[in-house]
């Protein structure tokens, strides 16, 4: 099922995700819906917060992007990125292993807003997969950027927090407009719900 993606201004986007200790049937269902939602939205990553769940869970799939390379190392050996996608990250931990580089970034919670963001070029990642198994890998390029963006979401951090002051100032009118319209929509939703 395709889930609605929450936009900037929704308070859940600022919540830190709760740790997941058990992969229940409900959790597997959510993972499947998140993969479907990410693919339908043509996104390369989606965090649980973006579909209204403050959990340590994200999905990433960079296969749709052909002009921005990714690298992957499993157990110290180079591995095929495509074979590893989509990757499910539960309770992920990210350690930078390279210097930051700037690159363009967007976010499904900020439609039509893009900016250069500086992030470490490669990272080491430890997470649990959908089967409850812990795994570790090292990645670089777009995959490293996407994973860092999603892990930020899981901690309530948004890409606007990583923008330079100048860029954020430039985007302020669009950001303010988006935030206001999200809040207005939320208010309306509350007004029209059934009383009990
Ligand atoms: Zn995002």
XYZ file of N, CA, C and O and ligand atoms in Angstrom:
785
model
N 0.839 -1.184 0.000
C 0.000 0.000 0.000
C 0.889 1.255 0.000
O 1.861 1.322 0.747
N 0.528 2.193 -0.856
C 1.297 3.449 -0.887
C 0.805 4.348 0.250
O -0.393 4.607 0.380
N 1.736 4.801 1.062
C 1.390 5.628 2.233
C 1.582 7.109 1.898
O 2.463 7.457 1.099
N 0.793 7.996 2.536
C 1.041 9.423 2.327
C 2.377 9.823 2.966
O 2.712 9.331 4.046
N 3.133 10.673 2.271
C 4.426 11.128 2.797
C 4.223 12.479 3.488
O 3.702 13.416 2.892
N 4.610 12.550 4.741
C 4.436 13.789 5.517
C 5.406 14.861 5.025
O 6.538 14.571 4.676
N 4.918 16.092 5.036
C 5.718 17.205 4.549
C 6.267 18.032 5.724
O 5.761 17.964 6.851
N 7.276 18.828 5.390
C 7.922 19.711 6.368
C 6.864 20.547 7.093
O 5.976 21.107 6.463
N 6.983 20.577 8.404
C 5.996 21.274 9.228
C 5.221 20.273 10.074
O 4.629 20.633 11.086
N 5.251 18.977 9.663
C 4.599 17.952 10.480
C 5.516 17.609 11.657
O 6.705 17.312 11.454
N 4.966 17.642 12.874
C 5.841 17.456 14.049
C 6.548 16.103 14.119
O 7.636 16.023 14.699
N 5.987 15.051 13.517
C 6.640 13.725 13.594
C 8.026 13.741 12.932
O 8.932 13.020 13.349
N 8.210 14.608 11.938
C 9.511 14.683 11.248
C 10.626 15.128 12.192
O 11.804 14.949 11.896
N 10.254 15.725 13.308
C 11.260 16.181 14.273
C 11.434 15.206 15.444
O 12.184 15.471 16.372
N 10.723 14.077 15.392
C 10.843 13.107 16.493
C 11.959 12.107 16.243
O 12.111 11.608 15.132
N 12.676 11.781 17.299
C 13.689 10.730 17.207
C 12.960 9.389 17.190
O 11.995 9.193 17.940
N 13.393 8.489 16.327
C 12.730 7.195 16.206
C 13.041 6.274 17.370
O 14.168 6.252 17.861
N 12.038 5.496 17.776
C 12.242 4.520 18.847
C 12.989 3.315 18.282
O 12.797 2.935 17.116
N 13.823 2.718 19.090
C 14.572 1.519 18.710
C 13.598 0.376 18.469
O 12.602 0.235 19.176
N 13.894 -0.461 17.488
C 13.035 -1.609 17.186
C 13.698 -2.866 17.754
O 14.842 -3.186 17.390
N 13.002 -3.546 18.632
C 13.587 -4.731 19.260
C 13.067 -6.031 18.674
O 13.696 -7.073 18.803
N 11.902 -5.955 18.022
C 11.318 -7.170 17.474
C 10.700 -6.873 16.113
O 9.997 -5.871 15.944
N 10.985 -7.748 15.144
C 10.418 -7.548 13.800
C 9.095 -8.317 13.754
O 9.074 -9.517 13.460
N 8.045 -7.649 14.067
C 6.713 -8.268 14.104
C 6.124 -8.310 12.685
O 6.656 -7.701 11.762
N 5.000 -8.973 12.547
C 4.302 -9.028 11.251
C 3.892 -7.612 10.832
O 3.984 -7.241 9.659
N 3.509 -6.822 11.822
C 3.110 -5.431 11.558
C 4.294 -4.635 11.009
O 4.149 -3.825 10.093
N 5.466 -4.911 11.576
C 6.691 -4.231 11.134
C 7.035 -4.628 9.702
O 7.397 -3.789 8.885
N 6.888 -5.919 9.390
C 7.178 -6.394 8.023
C 6.222 -5.744 7.024
O 6.610 -5.405 5.899
N 5.001 -5.551 7.448
C 3.988 -4.899 6.625
C 4.393 -3.444 6.357
O 4.315 -2.960 5.225
N 4.835 -2.770 7.406
C 5.270 -1.373 7.279
C 6.469 -1.268 6.323
O 6.518 -0.380 5.467
N 7.421 -2.194 6.459
C 8.605 -2.201 5.593
C 8.182 -2.341 4.129
O 8.649 -1.618 3.244
N 7.255 -3.261 3.882
C 6.782 -3.484 2.523
C 6.080 -2.229 1.974
O 6.313 -1.825 0.828
N 5.250 -1.600 2.800
C 4.563 -0.359 2.388
C 5.559 0.769 2.144
O 5.387 1.573 1.225
N 6.595 0.825 2.965
C 7.597 1.900 2.793
C 8.372 1.721 1.490
O 8.658 2.691 0.794
N 8.703 0.481 1.145
C 9.405 0.220 -0.117
C 8.512 0.645 -1.286
O 8.965 1.314 -2.212
N 7.251 0.253 -1.207
C 6.302 0.583 -2.275
C 6.135 2.105 -2.399
O 6.108 2.655 -3.505
N 6.042 2.775 -1.253
C 5.859 4.235 -1.233
C 7.076 4.943 -1.815
O 6.945 5.860 -2.626
N 8.279 4.486 -1.431
C 9.523 5.088 -1.946
C 9.604 4.930 -3.466
O 9.883 5.891 -4.182
N 9.324 3.730 -3.958
C 9.410 3.489 -5.397
C 8.356 4.305 -6.148
O 8.657 4.910 -7.181
N 7.140 4.364 -5.610
C 6.060 5.108 -6.274
C 6.375 6.599 -6.334
O 6.030 7.280 -7.298
N 7.050 7.108 -5.299
C 7.372 8.542 -5.232
C 8.664 8.859 -5.984
O 9.085 10.007 -6.025
N 9.305 7.823 -6.564
C 10.594 7.958 -7.249
C 11.667 8.525 -6.314
O 12.538 9.308 -6.724
N 11.583 8.135 -5.063
C 12.593 8.540 -4.088
C 13.672 7.480 -4.034
O 13.465 6.347 -4.479
N 14.843 7.824 -3.488
C 15.909 6.827 -3.332
C 16.072 6.438 -1.865
O 16.957 5.664 -1.517
N 15.198 6.984 -1.014
C 15.223 6.608 0.395
C 13.967 7.107 1.069
O 13.327 8.060 0.590
N 13.599 6.425 2.156
C 12.411 6.848 2.907
C 12.597 6.411 4.358
O 12.976 5.270 4.628
N 12.324 7.336 5.264
C 12.446 7.039 6.691
C 11.047 6.875 7.291
O 10.078 7.464 6.796
N 10.959 6.085 8.359
C 9.661 5.807 8.975
C 8.938 7.089 9.397
O 7.718 7.195 9.259
N 9.695 8.085 9.861
C 9.086 9.372 10.258
C 8.281 9.982 9.114
O 7.267 10.635 9.345
N 8.759 9.775 7.881
C 8.094 10.389 6.722
C 6.735 9.766 6.425
O 5.953 10.326 5.669
N 6.471 8.591 6.995
C 5.144 7.994 6.848
C 4.432 7.955 8.211
O 3.519 7.163 8.442
N 4.892 8.815 9.104
C 4.176 9.009 10.365
C 4.533 8.082 11.507
O 3.799 8.002 12.490
N 5.654 7.344 11.391
C 6.061 6.434 12.468
C 7.441 6.835 12.972
O 8.408 6.763 12.206
N 7.529 7.232 14.208
C 8.833 7.608 14.769
C 9.560 6.353 15.232
O 9.522 5.960 16.397
N 10.213 5.692 14.266
C 10.923 4.432 14.524
C 12.298 4.473 13.876
O 12.506 5.210 12.915
N 13.219 3.622 14.374
C 14.552 3.513 13.767
C 14.470 2.567 12.567
O 14.976 1.444 12.610
N 13.850 3.027 11.510
C 13.650 2.208 10.308
C 13.670 3.068 9.053
O 12.949 4.075 8.971
N 14.496 2.671 8.087
C 14.535 3.377 6.801
C 14.752 2.376 5.674
O 15.283 1.273 5.898
N 14.319 2.756 4.484
C 14.578 1.942 3.294
C 15.333 2.816 2.292
O 15.086 4.017 2.202
N 16.258 2.210 1.551
C 17.063 2.945 0.569
C 17.176 2.091 -0.692
O 17.351 0.865 -0.611
N 17.071 2.741 -1.850
C 17.265 2.058 -3.129
C 17.769 3.081 -4.151
O 17.002 3.929 -4.597
N 19.047 2.994 -4.483
C 19.645 3.994 -5.385
C 19.666 3.523 -6.848
O 20.222 4.200 -7.700
N 19.053 2.375 -7.137
C 19.157 1.805 -8.490
C 18.634 2.721 -9.593
O 19.100 2.655 -10.730
N 17.640 3.558 -9.259
C 17.031 4.405 -10.292
C 17.964 5.512 -10.785
O 17.755 6.078 -11.849
N 19.004 5.805 -10.012
C 19.932 6.885 -10.390
C 21.136 6.276 -11.105
O 21.853 5.468 -10.525
N 21.343 6.681 -12.354
C 22.440 6.088 -13.122
C 23.609 7.049 -13.296
O 24.710 6.633 -13.642
N 23.383 8.341 -13.052
C 24.453 9.320 -13.305
C 25.233 9.731 -12.057
O 26.091 10.597 -12.130
N 24.914 9.119 -10.918
C 25.677 9.435 -9.697
C 26.107 8.123 -9.059
O 25.288 7.381 -8.514
N 27.402 7.802 -9.145
C 27.861 6.482 -8.721
C 27.806 6.234 -7.211
O 27.848 7.165 -6.410
N 27.696 4.953 -6.887
C 27.754 4.492 -5.495
C 28.784 3.380 -5.419
O 29.005 2.676 -6.396
N 29.381 3.226 -4.254
C 30.283 2.087 -4.054
C 29.816 1.310 -2.835
O 29.121 1.857 -1.969
N 30.187 0.028 -2.801
C 29.781 -0.834 -1.689
C 30.878 -1.847 -1.393
O 31.449 -2.441 -2.314
N 31.164 -2.028 -0.127
C 32.103 -3.068 0.305
C 31.438 -3.915 1.371
O 30.944 -3.387 2.368
N 31.417 -5.225 1.132
C 30.875 -6.164 2.113
C 32.023 -7.039 2.581
O 32.723 -7.627 1.720
N 32.241 -7.129 3.860
C 33.362 -7.875 4.445
C 34.692 -7.495 3.785
O 35.512 -8.359 3.458
N 34.859 -6.198 3.508
C 36.102 -5.704 2.940
C 36.244 -5.907 1.439
O 37.216 -5.469 0.843
N 35.294 -6.587 0.813
C 35.353 -6.868 -0.627
C 34.377 -5.986 -1.402
O 33.238 -5.801 -0.946
N 34.782 -5.471 -2.580
C 33.837 -4.694 -3.385
C 32.635 -5.566 -3.768
O 32.807 -6.737 -4.109
N 31.444 -4.980 -3.684
C 30.232 -5.741 -3.995
C 29.343 -4.930 -4.929
O 29.494 -3.709 -5.057
N 28.442 -5.620 -5.591
C 27.533 -5.006 -6.558
C 26.420 -4.257 -5.819
O 25.665 -4.855 -5.047
N 26.333 -2.955 -6.064
C 25.338 -2.123 -5.370
C 23.913 -2.598 -5.685
O 23.077 -2.753 -4.792
N 23.653 -2.863 -6.974
C 22.290 -3.225 -7.400
C 21.775 -4.466 -6.677
O 20.597 -4.539 -6.317
N 22.673 -5.441 -6.456
C 22.267 -6.687 -5.793
C 21.889 -6.471 -4.332
O 21.260 -7.322 -3.707
N 22.315 -5.358 -3.788
C 22.132 -5.054 -2.358
C 20.862 -4.228 -2.124
O 20.462 -4.004 -0.987
N 20.222 -3.797 -3.232
C 19.063 -2.899 -3.155
C 17.743 -3.659 -3.315
O 17.726 -4.620 -4.072
N 16.648 -3.195 -2.709
C 16.594 -2.136 -1.706
C 17.189 -2.630 -0.392
O 17.095 -3.811 -0.080
N 17.804 -1.726 0.356
C 18.367 -2.112 1.646
C 17.472 -1.579 2.776
O 17.019 -0.439 2.737
N 17.177 -2.466 3.711
C 16.332 -2.130 4.863
C 17.265 -1.877 6.037
O 18.092 -2.737 6.368
N 17.141 -0.740 6.655
C 18.018 -0.380 7.772
C 17.192 -0.222 9.044
O 16.386 0.708 9.164
N 17.404 -1.136 9.981
C 16.727 -1.074 11.281
C 17.790 -0.756 12.334
O 18.854 -1.385 12.335
N 17.515 0.200 13.187
C 18.462 0.670 14.222
C 19.851 0.950 13.643
O 20.850 0.493 14.195
N 19.945 1.682 12.524
C 21.269 1.871 11.905
C 22.187 2.809 12.682
O 21.728 3.749 13.324
N 23.487 2.501 12.583
C 24.542 3.339 13.155
C 25.503 3.655 12.020
O 25.900 2.745 11.289
N 25.856 4.922 11.877
C 26.717 5.325 10.772
C 27.988 5.971 11.313
O 27.918 6.829 12.189
N 29.138 5.525 10.791
C 30.419 6.129 11.159
C 31.082 6.667 9.903
O 31.306 5.902 8.958
N 31.425 7.956 9.870
C 32.103 8.494 8.683
C 33.502 7.907 8.552
O 34.195 7.727 9.556
N 33.900 7.585 7.308
C 35.248 7.076 7.078
C 35.962 7.874 5.983
O 36.959 7.423 5.430
N 35.406 9.052 5.640
C 36.049 9.918 4.643
C 35.668 11.364 4.924
O 34.774 11.632 5.728
N 36.347 12.249 4.222
C 36.092 13.689 4.385
C 34.756 14.067 3.741
O 34.302 13.393 2.817
N 34.131 15.152 4.213
C 32.872 15.581 3.605
C 33.054 16.101 2.174
O 34.082 16.681 1.855
N 32.032 15.845 1.368
C 31.968 16.399 0.009
C 30.577 17.005 -0.180
O 29.603 16.512 0.400
N 30.493 18.050 -1.019
C 29.192 18.672 -1.272
C 28.514 17.973 -2.443
O 29.188 17.503 -3.361
N 27.201 17.857 -2.386
C 26.458 17.252 -3.488
C 25.004 17.665 -3.399
O 24.524 18.014 -2.312
N 24.294 17.615 -4.554
C 22.891 18.024 -4.535
C 22.016 17.000 -3.805
O 22.257 15.805 -3.881
N 21.028 17.503 -3.115
C 20.128 16.640 -2.344
C 18.703 17.177 -2.369
O 18.488 18.391 -2.383
N 17.759 16.255 -2.360
C 16.358 16.611 -2.224
C 15.748 15.733 -1.150
O 16.447 14.881 -0.580
N 14.467 15.922 -0.855
C 13.806 15.133 0.191
C 12.323 15.043 -0.144
O 11.716 16.044 -0.528
N 11.752 13.851 -0.003
C 10.324 13.672 -0.326
C 9.430 14.525 0.571
O 8.297 14.806 0.210
N 9.917 14.958 1.720
C 9.124 15.795 2.620
C 9.260 17.281 2.287
O 8.638 18.123 2.935
N 10.096 17.591 1.260
C 10.307 18.979 0.813
C 10.177 19.025 -0.711
O 11.184 19.157 -1.415
N 8.970 18.876 -1.247
C 8.833 18.795 -2.702
C 9.438 20.012 -3.405
O 9.251 21.143 -2.953
N 10.141 19.737 -4.481
C 10.726 20.784 -5.349
C 11.827 21.603 -4.680
O 12.215 22.645 -5.194
N 12.319 21.193 -3.530
C 13.394 21.947 -2.875
C 14.680 21.110 -2.926
O 14.691 19.957 -2.496
N 15.707 21.700 -3.515
C 16.989 21.007 -3.645
C 18.106 21.940 -3.182
O 17.978 23.149 -3.313
N 19.173 21.335 -2.649
C 20.303 22.165 -2.218
C 21.566 21.323 -2.149
O 21.517 20.096 -2.069
N 22.689 22.009 -2.198
C 23.987 21.357 -2.009
C 24.163 21.107 -0.518
O 24.013 22.029 0.296
N 24.482 19.864 -0.175
C 24.694 19.507 1.224
C 26.051 18.825 1.333
O 26.391 17.982 0.491
N 26.786 19.168 2.366
C 28.084 18.562 2.577
C 27.961 17.389 3.556
O 27.394 17.544 4.643
N 28.452 16.223 3.126
C 28.426 15.022 3.994
C 29.675 14.182 3.710
O 30.189 14.208 2.588
N 30.102 13.380 4.702
C 31.227 12.482 4.463
C 30.988 11.616 3.210
O 29.877 11.107 3.028
N 32.025 11.482 2.376
C 31.880 10.786 1.097
C 31.621 9.291 1.287
O 30.962 8.667 0.478
N 32.197 8.705 2.345
C 31.889 7.297 2.597
C 31.713 7.040 4.087
O 32.234 7.780 4.930
N 30.935 6.015 4.355
C 30.562 5.703 5.745
C 30.570 4.196 5.972
O 30.422 3.411 5.032
N 30.721 3.832 7.226
C 30.552 2.440 7.614
C 29.196 2.361 8.310
O 28.879 3.220 9.141
N 28.416 1.370 7.957
C 27.048 1.256 8.468
C 26.855 -0.083 9.153
O 27.255 -1.122 8.628
N 26.255 -0.054 10.331
C 25.832 -1.274 11.003
C 24.343 -1.140 11.243
O 23.877 -0.087 11.690
N 23.592 -2.171 10.896
C 22.137 -2.123 11.069
C 21.613 -3.540 11.220
O 22.368 -4.512 11.094
N 20.322 -3.645 11.466
C 19.648 -4.940 11.505
C 18.768 -4.998 10.272
O 18.191 -3.979 9.881
N 18.686 -6.178 9.620
C 17.830 -6.275 8.437
C 16.417 -6.739 8.826
O 16.126 -6.950 10.005
N 15.563 -6.919 7.827
C 14.152 -7.247 8.093
C 13.973 -8.641 8.682
O 12.903 -8.988 9.168
N 15.050 -9.443 8.630
C 14.975 -10.785 9.222
C 15.524 -10.780 10.651
O 15.648 -11.827 11.290
N 15.922 -9.586 11.122
C 16.424 -9.470 12.487
C 17.906 -9.736 12.594
O 18.445 -9.883 13.688
N 18.587 -9.828 11.439
C 20.020 -10.143 11.428
C 20.845 -8.854 11.335
O 20.557 -7.982 10.523
N 21.884 -8.777 12.169
C 22.761 -7.612 12.159
C 23.724 -7.715 10.975
O 24.214 -8.802 10.672
N 23.986 -6.607 10.298
C 24.937 -6.614 9.188
C 25.710 -5.303 9.146
O 25.252 -4.282 9.656
N 26.911 -5.371 8.543
C 27.790 -4.212 8.455
C 28.279 -4.077 7.019
O 28.532 -5.081 6.361
N 28.378 -2.860 6.553
C 28.942 -2.626 5.221
C 29.552 -1.238 5.168
O 29.304 -0.403 6.040
N 30.351 -1.036 4.137
C 30.955 0.271 3.914
C 30.468 0.761 2.555
O 30.399 -0.033 1.607
N 30.060 2.014 2.471
C 29.581 2.496 1.173
C 30.049 3.918 0.927
O 30.452 4.630 1.848
N 29.998 4.308 -0.351
C 30.435 5.638 -0.752
C 29.531 6.217 -1.815
O 28.628 5.539 -2.321
N 29.781 7.467 -2.168
C 29.017 8.116 -3.231
C 27.565 8.350 -2.848
O 27.249 8.633 -1.695
N 26.694 8.177 -3.830
C 25.280 8.487 -3.620
C 24.650 7.624 -2.511
O 23.839 8.106 -1.725
N 25.050 6.343 -2.467
C 24.480 5.455 -1.443
C 24.823 5.961 -0.035
O 23.967 5.976 0.850
N 26.064 6.403 0.149
C 26.476 6.932 1.454
C 25.692 8.195 1.793
O 25.255 8.392 2.931
N 25.464 9.029 0.789
C 24.696 10.256 0.992
C 23.244 9.919 1.374
O 22.700 10.467 2.330
N 22.648 9.003 0.630
C 21.245 8.632 0.877
C 21.090 8.050 2.290
O 20.155 8.400 3.017
N 22.005 7.176 2.671
C 21.911 6.548 3.993
C 22.064 7.596 5.100
O 21.309 7.597 6.073
N 23.000 8.515 4.929
C 23.186 9.551 5.954
C 21.956 10.450 6.056
O 21.553 10.848 7.149
N 21.340 10.749 4.909
C 20.118 11.553 4.893
C 19.001 10.831 5.667
O 18.309 11.437 6.486
N 18.865 9.515 5.433
C 17.798 8.745 6.105
C 18.078 8.590 7.602
O 17.162 8.710 8.416
N 19.336 8.337 7.951
C 19.675 8.178 9.367
C 19.431 9.498 10.108
O 18.976 9.505 11.255
N 19.666 10.614 9.438
C 19.319 11.911 10.033
C 17.816 11.960 10.345
O 17.422 12.343 11.450
N 16.990 11.553 9.369
C 15.529 11.539 9.595
C 15.177 10.752 10.858
O 14.322 11.150 11.640
N 15.849 9.605 11.044
C 15.537 8.738 12.185
C 15.856 9.413 13.509
O 15.352 9.024 14.559
N 16.687 10.454 13.429
C 17.036 11.214 14.634
C 16.355 12.580 14.669
O 16.743 13.452 15.452
N 15.379 12.771 13.789
C 14.632 14.042 13.770
C 15.388 15.189 13.128
O 15.022 16.348 13.281
N 16.466 14.840 12.399
C 17.276 15.871 11.729
C 16.866 15.933 10.256
O 16.716 14.899 9.603
N 16.686 17.144 9.740
C 16.265 17.322 8.350
C 17.388 17.944 7.530
O 18.275 18.599 8.090
N 17.335 17.766 6.194
C 18.462 18.251 5.379
C 18.613 19.765 5.437
O 19.713 20.268 5.219
N 17.552 20.476 5.790
C 17.681 21.933 5.941
C 18.636 22.285 7.092
O 19.270 23.331 7.084
N 18.734 21.385 8.082
C 19.644 21.610 9.211
C 21.112 21.525 8.764
O 22.000 21.980 9.485
N 21.341 20.871 7.635
C 22.710 20.666 7.125
C 23.079 21.682 6.049
O 24.175 21.622 5.509
N 22.148 22.548 5.670
C 22.421 23.535 4.614
C 23.260 24.673 5.179
O 23.183 24.959 6.371
N 23.991 25.325 4.292
C 24.727 26.511 4.735
C 23.703 27.599 5.063
O 22.576 27.584 4.557
N 24.090 28.532 5.898
C 23.197 29.624 6.293
C 22.702 30.381 5.064
O 21.530 30.740 4.975
N 23.611 30.582 4.100
C 23.247 31.340 2.884
C 22.163 30.619 2.105
O 21.176 31.225 1.697
N 22.353 29.322 1.876
C 21.375 28.555 1.087
C 20.035 28.526 1.816
O 18.980 28.745 1.222
N 20.076 28.299 3.120
C 18.837 28.216 3.888
C 18.091 29.565 3.847
O 16.872 29.600 3.764
N 18.844 30.630 3.884
C 18.255 31.965 3.833
C 17.592 32.191 2.479
O 16.479 32.705 2.393
N 18.267 31.726 1.435
C 17.742 31.851 0.081
C 16.432 31.076 -0.079
O 15.522 31.506 -0.771
N 16.363 29.913 0.568
C 15.181 29.045 0.432
C 14.076 29.394 1.429
O 13.003 28.797 1.394
N 14.314 30.347 2.307
C 13.395 30.646 3.407
C 11.942 30.856 2.959
O 11.034 30.270 3.566
N 11.687 31.653 1.892
C 10.283 31.837 1.506
C 9.574 30.516 1.188
O 8.460 30.279 1.660
N 10.236 29.639 0.421
C 9.630 28.335 0.072
C 9.442 27.466 1.315
O 8.426 26.795 1.467
N 10.438 27.474 2.193
C 10.368 26.641 3.402
C 9.238 27.118 4.313
O 8.464 26.306 4.838
N 9.128 28.428 4.471
C 8.074 28.984 5.327
C 6.699 28.658 4.759
O 5.782 28.289 5.502
N 6.573 28.751 3.441
C 5.291 28.475 2.793
C 4.891 27.007 2.993
O 3.744 26.706 3.309
N 5.854 26.122 2.808
C 5.595 24.688 2.966
C 5.183 24.367 4.406
O 4.212 23.650 4.650
N 5.920 24.922 5.348
C 5.646 24.683 6.762
C 4.228 25.175 7.126
O 3.477 24.479 7.804
N 3.877 26.367 6.641
C 2.569 26.936 6.938
C 1.453 26.081 6.343
O 0.464 25.784 7.018
N 1.635 25.645 5.083
C 0.554 24.874 4.462
C 0.389 23.514 5.137
O -0.720 23.012 5.282
N 1.486 22.905 5.595
C 1.401 21.625 6.317
C 0.633 21.824 7.623
O -0.253 21.039 7.973
N 0.950 22.899 8.334
C 0.301 23.164 9.628
C -1.183 23.474 9.439
O -2.015 23.027 10.232
N -1.505 24.224 8.368
C -2.907 24.539 8.068
C -3.690 23.248 7.802
O -4.799 23.062 8.289
N -3.078 22.356 7.002
C -3.733 21.089 6.651
C -3.966 20.246 7.899
O -5.011 19.595 8.038
N -3.014 20.265 8.809
C -3.131 19.496 10.055
C -4.276 20.029 10.900
O -5.055 19.267 11.469
N -4.396 21.358 10.968
C -5.456 21.998 11.756
C -6.813 21.598 11.211
O -7.714 21.239 11.955
N -6.933 21.654 9.880
C -8.192 21.312 9.212
C -8.581 19.880 9.530
O -9.744 19.582 9.784
N -7.596 18.996 9.498
C -7.820 17.571 9.754
C -8.380 17.393 11.162
O -9.317 16.626 11.385
N -7.838 18.136 12.110
C -8.271 18.036 13.498
C -9.715 18.535 13.632
O -10.534 17.903 14.267
N -10.007 19.649 12.953
C -11.353 20.236 13.017
C -12.433 19.294 12.513
O -13.527 19.256 13.026
N -12.102 18.533 11.434
C -13.142 17.726 10.795
C -13.206 16.287 11.304
O -13.963 15.493 10.794
N -12.394 15.944 12.319
C -12.473 14.544 12.760
C -13.735 14.307 13.576
O -14.327 15.231 14.123
N -14.168 13.050 13.616
C -15.424 12.733 14.311
C -15.291 12.857 15.828
O -14.377 12.288 16.397
N -16.222 13.572 16.465
C -16.115 13.700 17.924
C -16.517 12.412 18.646
O -17.298 11.638 18.130
N -15.968 12.180 19.794
C -16.379 11.018 20.593
C -16.248 11.347 22.067
O -15.671 12.364 22.428
Zn 14.322 13.126 3.365
